[in-house]
Short mmCIF file of C-alpha atoms in Angstrom, two decimals:
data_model
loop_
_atom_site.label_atom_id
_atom_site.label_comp_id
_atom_site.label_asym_id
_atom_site.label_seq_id
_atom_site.Cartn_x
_atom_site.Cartn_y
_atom_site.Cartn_z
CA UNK A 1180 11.29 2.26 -1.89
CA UNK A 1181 12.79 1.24 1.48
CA UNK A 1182 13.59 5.10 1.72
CA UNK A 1183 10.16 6.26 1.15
CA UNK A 1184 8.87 3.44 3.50
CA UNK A 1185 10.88 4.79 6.03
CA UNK A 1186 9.80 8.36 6.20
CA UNK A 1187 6.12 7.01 6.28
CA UNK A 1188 4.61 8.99 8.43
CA UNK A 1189 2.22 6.83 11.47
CA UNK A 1190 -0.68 8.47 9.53
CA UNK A 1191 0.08 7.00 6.43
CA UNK A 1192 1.29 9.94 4.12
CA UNK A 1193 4.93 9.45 2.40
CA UNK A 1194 7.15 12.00 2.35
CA UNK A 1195 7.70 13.80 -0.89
CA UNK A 1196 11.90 13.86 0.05
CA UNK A 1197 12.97 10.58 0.61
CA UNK A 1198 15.29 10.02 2.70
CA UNK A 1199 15.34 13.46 4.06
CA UNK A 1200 11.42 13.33 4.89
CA UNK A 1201 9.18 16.04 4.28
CA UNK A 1202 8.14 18.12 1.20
CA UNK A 1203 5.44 19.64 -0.07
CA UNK A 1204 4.69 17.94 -3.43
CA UNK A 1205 1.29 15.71 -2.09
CA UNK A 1206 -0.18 13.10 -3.97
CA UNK A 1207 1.21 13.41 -7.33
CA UNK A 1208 5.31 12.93 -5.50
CA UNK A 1209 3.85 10.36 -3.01
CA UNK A 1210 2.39 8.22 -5.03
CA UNK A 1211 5.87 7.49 -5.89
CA UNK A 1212 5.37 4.94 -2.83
CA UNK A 1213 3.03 3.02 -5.15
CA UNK A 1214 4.31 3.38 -8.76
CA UNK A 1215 7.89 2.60 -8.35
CA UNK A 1216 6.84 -0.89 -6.71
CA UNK A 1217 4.57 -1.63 -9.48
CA UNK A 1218 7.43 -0.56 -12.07
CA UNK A 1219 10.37 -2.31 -10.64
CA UNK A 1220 7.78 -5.75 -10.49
CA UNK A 1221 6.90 -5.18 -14.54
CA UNK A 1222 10.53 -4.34 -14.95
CA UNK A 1223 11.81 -7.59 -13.26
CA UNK A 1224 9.00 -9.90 -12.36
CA UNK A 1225 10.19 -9.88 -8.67
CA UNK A 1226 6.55 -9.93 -6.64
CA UNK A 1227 9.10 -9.77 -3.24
CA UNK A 1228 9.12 -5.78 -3.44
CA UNK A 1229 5.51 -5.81 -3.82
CA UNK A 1230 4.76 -7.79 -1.16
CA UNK A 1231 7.66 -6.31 1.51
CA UNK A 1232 5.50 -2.33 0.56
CA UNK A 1233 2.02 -3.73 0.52
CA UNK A 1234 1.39 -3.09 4.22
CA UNK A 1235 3.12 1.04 3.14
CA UNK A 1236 1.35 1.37 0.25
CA UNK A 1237 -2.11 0.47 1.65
CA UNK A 1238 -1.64 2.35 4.60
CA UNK A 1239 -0.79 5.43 2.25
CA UNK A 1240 -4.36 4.80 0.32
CA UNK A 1241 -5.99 4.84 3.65
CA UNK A 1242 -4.24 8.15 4.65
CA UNK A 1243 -5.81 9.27 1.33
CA UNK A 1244 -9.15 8.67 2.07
CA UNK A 1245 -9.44 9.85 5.58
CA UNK A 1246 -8.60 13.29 3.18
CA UNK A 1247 -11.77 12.83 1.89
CA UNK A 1248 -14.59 15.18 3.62
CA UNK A 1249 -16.60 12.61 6.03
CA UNK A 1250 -19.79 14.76 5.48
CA UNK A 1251 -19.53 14.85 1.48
CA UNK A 1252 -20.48 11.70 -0.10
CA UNK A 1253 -18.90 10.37 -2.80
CA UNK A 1254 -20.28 11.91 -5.38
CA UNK A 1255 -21.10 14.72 -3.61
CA UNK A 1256 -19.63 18.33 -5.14
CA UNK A 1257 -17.58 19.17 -2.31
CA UNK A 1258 -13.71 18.56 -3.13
CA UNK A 1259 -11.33 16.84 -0.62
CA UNK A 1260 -8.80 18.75 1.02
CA UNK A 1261 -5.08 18.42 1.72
CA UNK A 1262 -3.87 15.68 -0.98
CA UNK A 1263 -1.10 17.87 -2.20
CA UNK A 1264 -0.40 21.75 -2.68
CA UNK A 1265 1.45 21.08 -6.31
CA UNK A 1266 0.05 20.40 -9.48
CA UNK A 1267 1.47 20.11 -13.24
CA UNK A 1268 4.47 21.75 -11.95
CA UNK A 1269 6.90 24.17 -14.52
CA UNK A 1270 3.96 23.84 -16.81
CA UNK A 1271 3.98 26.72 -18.84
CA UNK A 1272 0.09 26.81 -18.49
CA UNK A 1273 0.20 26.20 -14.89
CA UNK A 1274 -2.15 28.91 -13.33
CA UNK A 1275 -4.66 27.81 -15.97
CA UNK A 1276 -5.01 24.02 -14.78
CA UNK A 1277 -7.05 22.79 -12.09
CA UNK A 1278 -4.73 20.62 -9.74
CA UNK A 1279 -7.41 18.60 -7.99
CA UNK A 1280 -7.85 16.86 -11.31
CA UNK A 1281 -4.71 16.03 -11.40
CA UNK A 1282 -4.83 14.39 -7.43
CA UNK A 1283 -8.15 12.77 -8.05
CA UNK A 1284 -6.57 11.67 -11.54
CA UNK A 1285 -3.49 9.75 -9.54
CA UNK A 1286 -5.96 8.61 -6.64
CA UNK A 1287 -7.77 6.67 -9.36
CA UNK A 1288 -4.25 5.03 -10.91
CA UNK A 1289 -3.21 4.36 -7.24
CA UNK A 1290 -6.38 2.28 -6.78
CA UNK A 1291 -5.58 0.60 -9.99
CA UNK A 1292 -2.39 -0.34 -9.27
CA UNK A 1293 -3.07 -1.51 -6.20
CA UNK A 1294 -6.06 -3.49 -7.06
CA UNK A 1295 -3.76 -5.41 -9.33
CA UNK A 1296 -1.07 -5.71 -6.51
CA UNK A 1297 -3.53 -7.02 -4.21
CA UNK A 1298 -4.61 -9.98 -7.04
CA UNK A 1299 -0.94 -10.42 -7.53
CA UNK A 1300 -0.02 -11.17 -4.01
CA UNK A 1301 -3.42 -13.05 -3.54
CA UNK A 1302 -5.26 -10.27 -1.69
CA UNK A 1303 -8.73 -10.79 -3.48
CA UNK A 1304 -10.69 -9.32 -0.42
CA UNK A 1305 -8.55 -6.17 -1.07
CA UNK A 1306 -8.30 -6.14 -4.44
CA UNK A 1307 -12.03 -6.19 -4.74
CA UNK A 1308 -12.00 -3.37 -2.11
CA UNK A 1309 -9.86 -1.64 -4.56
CA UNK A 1310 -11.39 -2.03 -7.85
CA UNK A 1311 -14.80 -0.93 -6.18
CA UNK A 1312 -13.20 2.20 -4.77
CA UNK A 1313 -11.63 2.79 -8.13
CA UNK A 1314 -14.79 2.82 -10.03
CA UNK A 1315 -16.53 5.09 -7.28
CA UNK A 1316 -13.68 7.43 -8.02
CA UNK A 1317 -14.48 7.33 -11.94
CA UNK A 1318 -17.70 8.03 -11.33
CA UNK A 1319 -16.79 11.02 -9.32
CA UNK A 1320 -14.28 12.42 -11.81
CA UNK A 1321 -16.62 12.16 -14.50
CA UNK A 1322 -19.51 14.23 -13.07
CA UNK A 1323 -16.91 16.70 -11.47
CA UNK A 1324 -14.25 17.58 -13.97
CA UNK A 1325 -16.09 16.44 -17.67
CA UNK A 1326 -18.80 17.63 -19.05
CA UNK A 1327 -21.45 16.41 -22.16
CA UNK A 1328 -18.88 17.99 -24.72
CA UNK A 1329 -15.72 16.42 -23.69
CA UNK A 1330 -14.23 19.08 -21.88
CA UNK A 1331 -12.20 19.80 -18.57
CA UNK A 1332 -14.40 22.14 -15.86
CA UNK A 1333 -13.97 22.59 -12.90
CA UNK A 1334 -17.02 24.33 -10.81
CA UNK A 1335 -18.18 25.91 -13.61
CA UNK A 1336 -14.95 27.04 -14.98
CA UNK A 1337 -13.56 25.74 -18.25
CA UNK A 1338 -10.06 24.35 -17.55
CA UNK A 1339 -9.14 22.74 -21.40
CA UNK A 1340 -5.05 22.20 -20.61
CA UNK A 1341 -3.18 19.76 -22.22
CA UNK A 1342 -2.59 17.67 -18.94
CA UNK A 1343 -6.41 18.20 -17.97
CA UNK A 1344 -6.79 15.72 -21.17
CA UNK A 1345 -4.13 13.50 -20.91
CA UNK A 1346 -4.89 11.77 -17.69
CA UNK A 1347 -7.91 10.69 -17.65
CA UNK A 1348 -6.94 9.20 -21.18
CA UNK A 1349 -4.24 7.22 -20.03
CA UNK A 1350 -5.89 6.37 -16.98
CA UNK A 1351 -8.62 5.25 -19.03
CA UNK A 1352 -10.99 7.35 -16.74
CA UNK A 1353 -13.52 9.39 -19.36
CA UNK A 1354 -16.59 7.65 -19.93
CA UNK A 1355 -16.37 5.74 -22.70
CA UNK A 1356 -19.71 7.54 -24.46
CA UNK A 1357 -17.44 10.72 -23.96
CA UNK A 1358 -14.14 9.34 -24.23
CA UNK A 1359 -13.56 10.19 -28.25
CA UNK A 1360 -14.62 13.69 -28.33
CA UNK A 1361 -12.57 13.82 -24.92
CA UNK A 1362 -9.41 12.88 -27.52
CA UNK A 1363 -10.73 15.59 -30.06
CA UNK A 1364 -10.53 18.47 -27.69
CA UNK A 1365 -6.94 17.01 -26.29
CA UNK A 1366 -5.90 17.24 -29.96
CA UNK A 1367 -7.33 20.51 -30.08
CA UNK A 1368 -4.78 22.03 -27.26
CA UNK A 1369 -1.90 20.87 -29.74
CA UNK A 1370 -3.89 21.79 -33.33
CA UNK A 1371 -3.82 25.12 -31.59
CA UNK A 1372 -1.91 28.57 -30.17
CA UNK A 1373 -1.70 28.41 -26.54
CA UNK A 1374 -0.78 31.46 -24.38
CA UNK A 1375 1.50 30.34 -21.87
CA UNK A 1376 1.20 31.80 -17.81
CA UNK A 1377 4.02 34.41 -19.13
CA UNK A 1378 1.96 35.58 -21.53
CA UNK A 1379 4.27 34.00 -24.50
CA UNK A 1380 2.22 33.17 -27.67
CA UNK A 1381 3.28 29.14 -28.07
CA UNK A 1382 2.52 27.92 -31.66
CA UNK A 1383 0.91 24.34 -32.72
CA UNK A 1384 2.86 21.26 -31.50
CA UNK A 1385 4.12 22.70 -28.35
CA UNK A 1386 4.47 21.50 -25.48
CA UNK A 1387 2.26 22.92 -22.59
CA UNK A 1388 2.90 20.21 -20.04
CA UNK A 1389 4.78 20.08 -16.94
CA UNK A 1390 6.15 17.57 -14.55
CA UNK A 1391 3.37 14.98 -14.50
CA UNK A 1392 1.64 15.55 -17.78
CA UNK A 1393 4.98 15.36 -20.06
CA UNK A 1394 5.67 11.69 -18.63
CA UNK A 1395 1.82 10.79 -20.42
CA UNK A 1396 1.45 13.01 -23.55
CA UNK A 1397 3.14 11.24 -25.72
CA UNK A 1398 1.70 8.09 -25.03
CA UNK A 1399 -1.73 9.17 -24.72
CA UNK A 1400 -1.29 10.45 -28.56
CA UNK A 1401 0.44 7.57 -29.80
CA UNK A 1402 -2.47 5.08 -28.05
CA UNK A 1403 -5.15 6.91 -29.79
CA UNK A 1404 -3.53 6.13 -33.02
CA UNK A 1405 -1.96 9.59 -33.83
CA UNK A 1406 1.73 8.84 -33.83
CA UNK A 1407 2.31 11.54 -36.73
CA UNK A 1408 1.58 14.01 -33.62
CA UNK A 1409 3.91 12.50 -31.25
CA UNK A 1410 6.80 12.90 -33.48
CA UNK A 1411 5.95 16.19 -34.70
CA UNK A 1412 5.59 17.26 -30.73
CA UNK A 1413 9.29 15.29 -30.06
CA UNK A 1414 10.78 17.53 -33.26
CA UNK A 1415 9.40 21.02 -32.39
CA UNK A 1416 11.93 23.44 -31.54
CA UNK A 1417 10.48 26.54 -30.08
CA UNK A 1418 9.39 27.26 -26.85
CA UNK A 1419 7.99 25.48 -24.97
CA UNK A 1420 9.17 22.08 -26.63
CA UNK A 1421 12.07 19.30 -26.00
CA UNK A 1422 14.03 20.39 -28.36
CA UNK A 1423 14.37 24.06 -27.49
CA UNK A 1424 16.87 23.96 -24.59
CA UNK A 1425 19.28 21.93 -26.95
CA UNK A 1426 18.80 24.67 -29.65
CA UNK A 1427 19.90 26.80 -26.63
CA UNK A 1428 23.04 24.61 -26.06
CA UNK A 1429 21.73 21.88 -23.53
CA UNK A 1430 23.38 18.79 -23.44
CA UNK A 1431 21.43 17.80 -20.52
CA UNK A 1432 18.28 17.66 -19.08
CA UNK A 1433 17.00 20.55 -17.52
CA UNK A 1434 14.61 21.23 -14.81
CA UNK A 1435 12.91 23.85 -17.22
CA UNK A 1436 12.36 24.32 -21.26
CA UNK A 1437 14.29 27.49 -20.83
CA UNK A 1438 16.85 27.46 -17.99
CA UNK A 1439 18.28 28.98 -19.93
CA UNK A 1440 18.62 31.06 -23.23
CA UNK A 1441 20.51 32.68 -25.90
CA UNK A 1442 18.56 36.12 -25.53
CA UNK A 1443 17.86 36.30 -21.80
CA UNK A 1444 20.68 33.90 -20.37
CA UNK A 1445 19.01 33.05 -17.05
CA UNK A 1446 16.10 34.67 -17.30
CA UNK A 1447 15.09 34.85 -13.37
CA UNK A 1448 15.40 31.00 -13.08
CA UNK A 1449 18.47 31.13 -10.70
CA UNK A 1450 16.74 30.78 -7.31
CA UNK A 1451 15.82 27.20 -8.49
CA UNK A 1452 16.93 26.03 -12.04
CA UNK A 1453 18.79 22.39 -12.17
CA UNK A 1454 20.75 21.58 -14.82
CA UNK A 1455 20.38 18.24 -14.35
CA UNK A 1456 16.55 16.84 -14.28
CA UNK A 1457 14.75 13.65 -15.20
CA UNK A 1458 10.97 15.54 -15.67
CA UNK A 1459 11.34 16.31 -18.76
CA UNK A 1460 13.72 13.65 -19.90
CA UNK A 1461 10.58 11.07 -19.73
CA UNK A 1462 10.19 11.32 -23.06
CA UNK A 1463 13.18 8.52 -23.20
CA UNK A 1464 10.07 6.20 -22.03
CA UNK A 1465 7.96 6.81 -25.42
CA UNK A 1466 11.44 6.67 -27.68
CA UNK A 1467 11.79 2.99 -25.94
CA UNK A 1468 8.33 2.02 -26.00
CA UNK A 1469 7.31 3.09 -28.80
CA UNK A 1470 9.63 4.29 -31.56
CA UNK A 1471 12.01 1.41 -30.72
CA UNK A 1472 8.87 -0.27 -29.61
CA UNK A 1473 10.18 -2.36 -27.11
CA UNK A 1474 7.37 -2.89 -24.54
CA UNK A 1475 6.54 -5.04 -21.72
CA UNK A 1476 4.19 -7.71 -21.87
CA UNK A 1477 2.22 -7.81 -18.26
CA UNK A 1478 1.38 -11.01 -18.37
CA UNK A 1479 5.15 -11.78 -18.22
CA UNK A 1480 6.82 -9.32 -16.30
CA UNK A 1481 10.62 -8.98 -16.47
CA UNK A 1482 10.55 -9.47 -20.14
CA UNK A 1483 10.44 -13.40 -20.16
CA UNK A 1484 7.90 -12.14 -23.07
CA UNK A 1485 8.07 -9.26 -24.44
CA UNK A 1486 6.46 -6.96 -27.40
CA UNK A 1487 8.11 -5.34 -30.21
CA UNK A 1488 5.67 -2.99 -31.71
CA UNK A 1489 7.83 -0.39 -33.36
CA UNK A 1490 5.74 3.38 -34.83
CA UNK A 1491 7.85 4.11 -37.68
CA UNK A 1492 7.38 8.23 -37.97
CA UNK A 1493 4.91 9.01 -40.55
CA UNK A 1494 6.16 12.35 -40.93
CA UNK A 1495 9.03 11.18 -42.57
CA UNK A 1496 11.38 13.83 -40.63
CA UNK A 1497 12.90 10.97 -38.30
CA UNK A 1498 14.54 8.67 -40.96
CA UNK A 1499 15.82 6.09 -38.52
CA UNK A 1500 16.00 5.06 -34.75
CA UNK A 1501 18.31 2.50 -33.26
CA UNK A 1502 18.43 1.28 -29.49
CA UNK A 1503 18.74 -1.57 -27.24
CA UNK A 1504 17.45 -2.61 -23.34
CA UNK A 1505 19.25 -4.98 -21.33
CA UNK A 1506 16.81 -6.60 -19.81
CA UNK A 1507 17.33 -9.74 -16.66
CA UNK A 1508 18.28 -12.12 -20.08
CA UNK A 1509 20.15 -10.21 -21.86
CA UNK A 1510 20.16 -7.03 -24.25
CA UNK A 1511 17.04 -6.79 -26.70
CA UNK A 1512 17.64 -4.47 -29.39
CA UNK A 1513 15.13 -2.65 -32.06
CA UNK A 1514 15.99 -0.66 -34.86
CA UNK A 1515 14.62 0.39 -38.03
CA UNK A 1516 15.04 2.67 -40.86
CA UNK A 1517 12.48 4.50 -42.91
CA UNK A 1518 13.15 5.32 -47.03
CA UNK A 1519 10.93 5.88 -50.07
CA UNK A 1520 9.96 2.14 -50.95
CA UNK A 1521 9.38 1.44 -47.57
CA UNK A 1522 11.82 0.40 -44.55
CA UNK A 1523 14.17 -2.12 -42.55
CA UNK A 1524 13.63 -3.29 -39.48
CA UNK A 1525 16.03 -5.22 -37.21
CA UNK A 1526 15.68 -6.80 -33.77
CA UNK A 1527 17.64 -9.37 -31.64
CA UNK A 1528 15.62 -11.15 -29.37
CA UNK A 1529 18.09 -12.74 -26.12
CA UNK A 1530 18.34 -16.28 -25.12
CA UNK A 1531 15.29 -18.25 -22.97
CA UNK A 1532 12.49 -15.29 -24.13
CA UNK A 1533 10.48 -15.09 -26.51
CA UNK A 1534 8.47 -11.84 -28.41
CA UNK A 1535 5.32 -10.64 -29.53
CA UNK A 1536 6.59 -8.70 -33.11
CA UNK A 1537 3.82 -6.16 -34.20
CA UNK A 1538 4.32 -4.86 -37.54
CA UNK A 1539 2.40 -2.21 -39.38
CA UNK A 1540 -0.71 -3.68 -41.60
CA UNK A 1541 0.36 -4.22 -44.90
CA UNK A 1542 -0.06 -7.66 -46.92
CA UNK A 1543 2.49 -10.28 -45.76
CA UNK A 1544 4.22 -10.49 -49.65
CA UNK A 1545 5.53 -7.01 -48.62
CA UNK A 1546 7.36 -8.38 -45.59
CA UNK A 1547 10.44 -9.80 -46.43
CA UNK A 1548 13.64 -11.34 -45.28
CA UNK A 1549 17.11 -12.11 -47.07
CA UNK A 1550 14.36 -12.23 -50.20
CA UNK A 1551 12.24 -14.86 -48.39
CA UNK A 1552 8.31 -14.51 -47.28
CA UNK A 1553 8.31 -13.71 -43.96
CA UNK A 1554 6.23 -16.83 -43.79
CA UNK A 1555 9.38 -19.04 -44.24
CA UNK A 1556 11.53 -17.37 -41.84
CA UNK A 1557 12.78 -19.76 -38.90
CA UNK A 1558 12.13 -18.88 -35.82
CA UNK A 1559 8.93 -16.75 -36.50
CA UNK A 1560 5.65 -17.86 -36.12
CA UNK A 1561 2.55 -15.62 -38.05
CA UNK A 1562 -0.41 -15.16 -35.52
CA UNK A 1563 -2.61 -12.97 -37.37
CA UNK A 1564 -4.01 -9.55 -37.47
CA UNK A 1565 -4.97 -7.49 -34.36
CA UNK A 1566 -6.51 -4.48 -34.78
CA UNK A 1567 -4.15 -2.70 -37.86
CA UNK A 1568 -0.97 -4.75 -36.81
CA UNK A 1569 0.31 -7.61 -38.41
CA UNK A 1570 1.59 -9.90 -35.61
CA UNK A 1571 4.14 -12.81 -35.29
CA UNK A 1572 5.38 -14.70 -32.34
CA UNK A 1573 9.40 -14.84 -32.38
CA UNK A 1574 11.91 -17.29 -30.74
CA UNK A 1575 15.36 -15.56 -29.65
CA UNK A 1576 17.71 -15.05 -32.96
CA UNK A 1577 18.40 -11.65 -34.70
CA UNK A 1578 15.99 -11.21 -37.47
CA UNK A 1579 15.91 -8.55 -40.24
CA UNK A 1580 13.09 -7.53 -42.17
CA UNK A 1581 12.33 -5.04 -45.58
CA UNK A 1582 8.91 -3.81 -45.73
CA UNK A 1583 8.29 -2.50 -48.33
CA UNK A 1584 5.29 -0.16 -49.09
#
């Protein structure tokens, strides 16, 4: 952070290289000024780094804004200029998106994120400012990029790419009378063949998303309830999909789903082809969140509280998953293990914390532990059903359920 707030330029804009300065990347690589505050706070509950960037990051959303056309109104159908020049980059269907979607997409989570920041640090004048921007810019997106159906135009163009469906789920953006057949036609892009920019003929279940839409897929599938398609997009092995490049020997992440391969070796990719990448590797996120299901509880940030909310595949092809965070008091671990009656779960929860456990709705007879109801277990409290979870509030201890179906 102190990197990118030091290549700040006097207008605002961070550079897309920090600390080299510079780049080309726009929006969705300077935003990076915003979103790696906010992480580092919900990762450690430390409001200092918010408050030593505040002064950066709002600078940055004015530099944004004086982007904006002065003689187009808000909703007006002109487009902004100059937020960025890349979009869902190394997508395989990147020609086919529209990348102001994706800037006006991350201009709306900026405002979000910074409308909480402000209420954080006591800024209520700004964070008002904020959250009335942020709904001006909802308003925009929605008449500009979705239409009556639920899908993603641009100008009259149909755009209908996996990332052009994504973020405005997770960002919670699409109109809420549009917002489910919004999810239908992001399904559809998966349901479906897609011909990538090469002109290769991608089956079902693959994954057309680059750089910024890879971080969000699998979330925004798991959040509207279809975890069954996140793990059958993780286990996919043909192009484009994560899988693939280990097929092709990877034991790291690369910079693209076919740096390499068996048939063509390099394929054309040496001018720029790293061998060593996060984008891609994001996908570590959803494994932690939520196959392990070890999530962060805002209202307690640095996991003083915590959730455990692990998605047990449905498909039945990923029999078990076993992992741990070590978090500011100490290492919280998750693991469970799937079979034909049903399946174990174990989690260790660390001294002076305390969890939210979320467990799949079945009755509470079928949760059990050492042969006990999981009524009579010390240390956990039952707090009800919410929504199709069965939830408990947990004291630190290692605990060990069967569930049995």
């Amino acid at each position: 952070m102190l990197a990118m707030r030091d290549t700040q330029r006097e207008d605002g804009r961070f550079a897309d290289i920090a600390p080299l300065g510079g780049g080309f990347g726009g929006i969705l690589w300077g935003s990076a000024g915003i979103t790696v505050a906010w992480e580092s706070y919900r990762q450690y509950g430390d409001k200092k780094l918010l408050a030593e960037h505040y002064e950066a990051m709002d600078n940055y959303i004015h530099y944004l804004l004086q982007q904006i056309d002065p003689q187009t109104h808000v909703m007006g159908e002109k487009y902004r200029s100059n937020w960025g020049s890349l979009g869902d980059w190394l997508s395989p269907e990147y020609d086919k998106s529209e990348k102001s979607l994706l800037w006006e997409a991350y201009f709306i989570y900026d405002l979000e994120l910074m409308s909480k920041i402000a209420s954080i640090l006591h800024k209520e004048e700004d964070a008002r400012r904020f959250n009335r921007l942020c709904r001006e810019r909802k308003l925009f997106f929605n008449k500009t990029y979705l239409d009556e159906t639920g899908k993603t135009s641009f100008r009259g163009r149909l755009i209908d790419t996996q990332v052009s469906y994504v973020l405005p789920l997770v960002f919670n953006i699409a109109d809420d009378r549009i917002k489910e057949t919004v999810r239908e036609n992001f399904i559809g892009t998966l349901l479906r063949e897609n011909r990538a920019d090469n002109g290769t003929l991608c089956p079902p279940y693959s994954l057309m998303t680059g750089f910024i839409g890879t971080a969000w897929i699998s979330k925004a599938l798991s959040d509207a309830g279809y975890n069954d398609m996140a793990y059958r997009l993780l286990q996919q092995t043909s192009y484009p999909s994560w899988l693939y490049p280990v097929e092709q020997g990877a034991t790291t992440i690369w910079e693209r789903l076919n740096s390499y391969t068996h048939t063509d070796g390099f394929g054309g990719n040496n001018r720029m082809n790293s061998f060593n990448h996060y984008s891609f590797g994001a996908i570590g996120s959803w494994l932690c969140g939520y196959s392990l299901g070890i999530e962060r509880d805002d209202a307690y940030p640095g996991f003083k509280h915590f959730i455990l909310a692990p998605e047990i595949d449905p498909t039945g092809e990923m029999t078990y998953a076993k992992g741990y965070y070590d978090s500011p008091y100490g290492r919280i671990r998750s693991s469970w293990e799937s079979g034909s009656k049903g399946y174990s779960y174990e989690f260790e929860i660390p001294a002076n914390t305390s969890a939210t456990i979320c467990l799949p709705d079945v009755e509470l007879h079928r949760i059990k532990s050492k042969g006990k109801n999981v009524k009579r277990i010390k240390g956990l409290t039952y707090t009800g059903k919410k929504g199709d979870k069965q939830t408990f509030h947990a004291v630190p201890g290692v605990y060990r359920f069967q569930i049995n179906r």
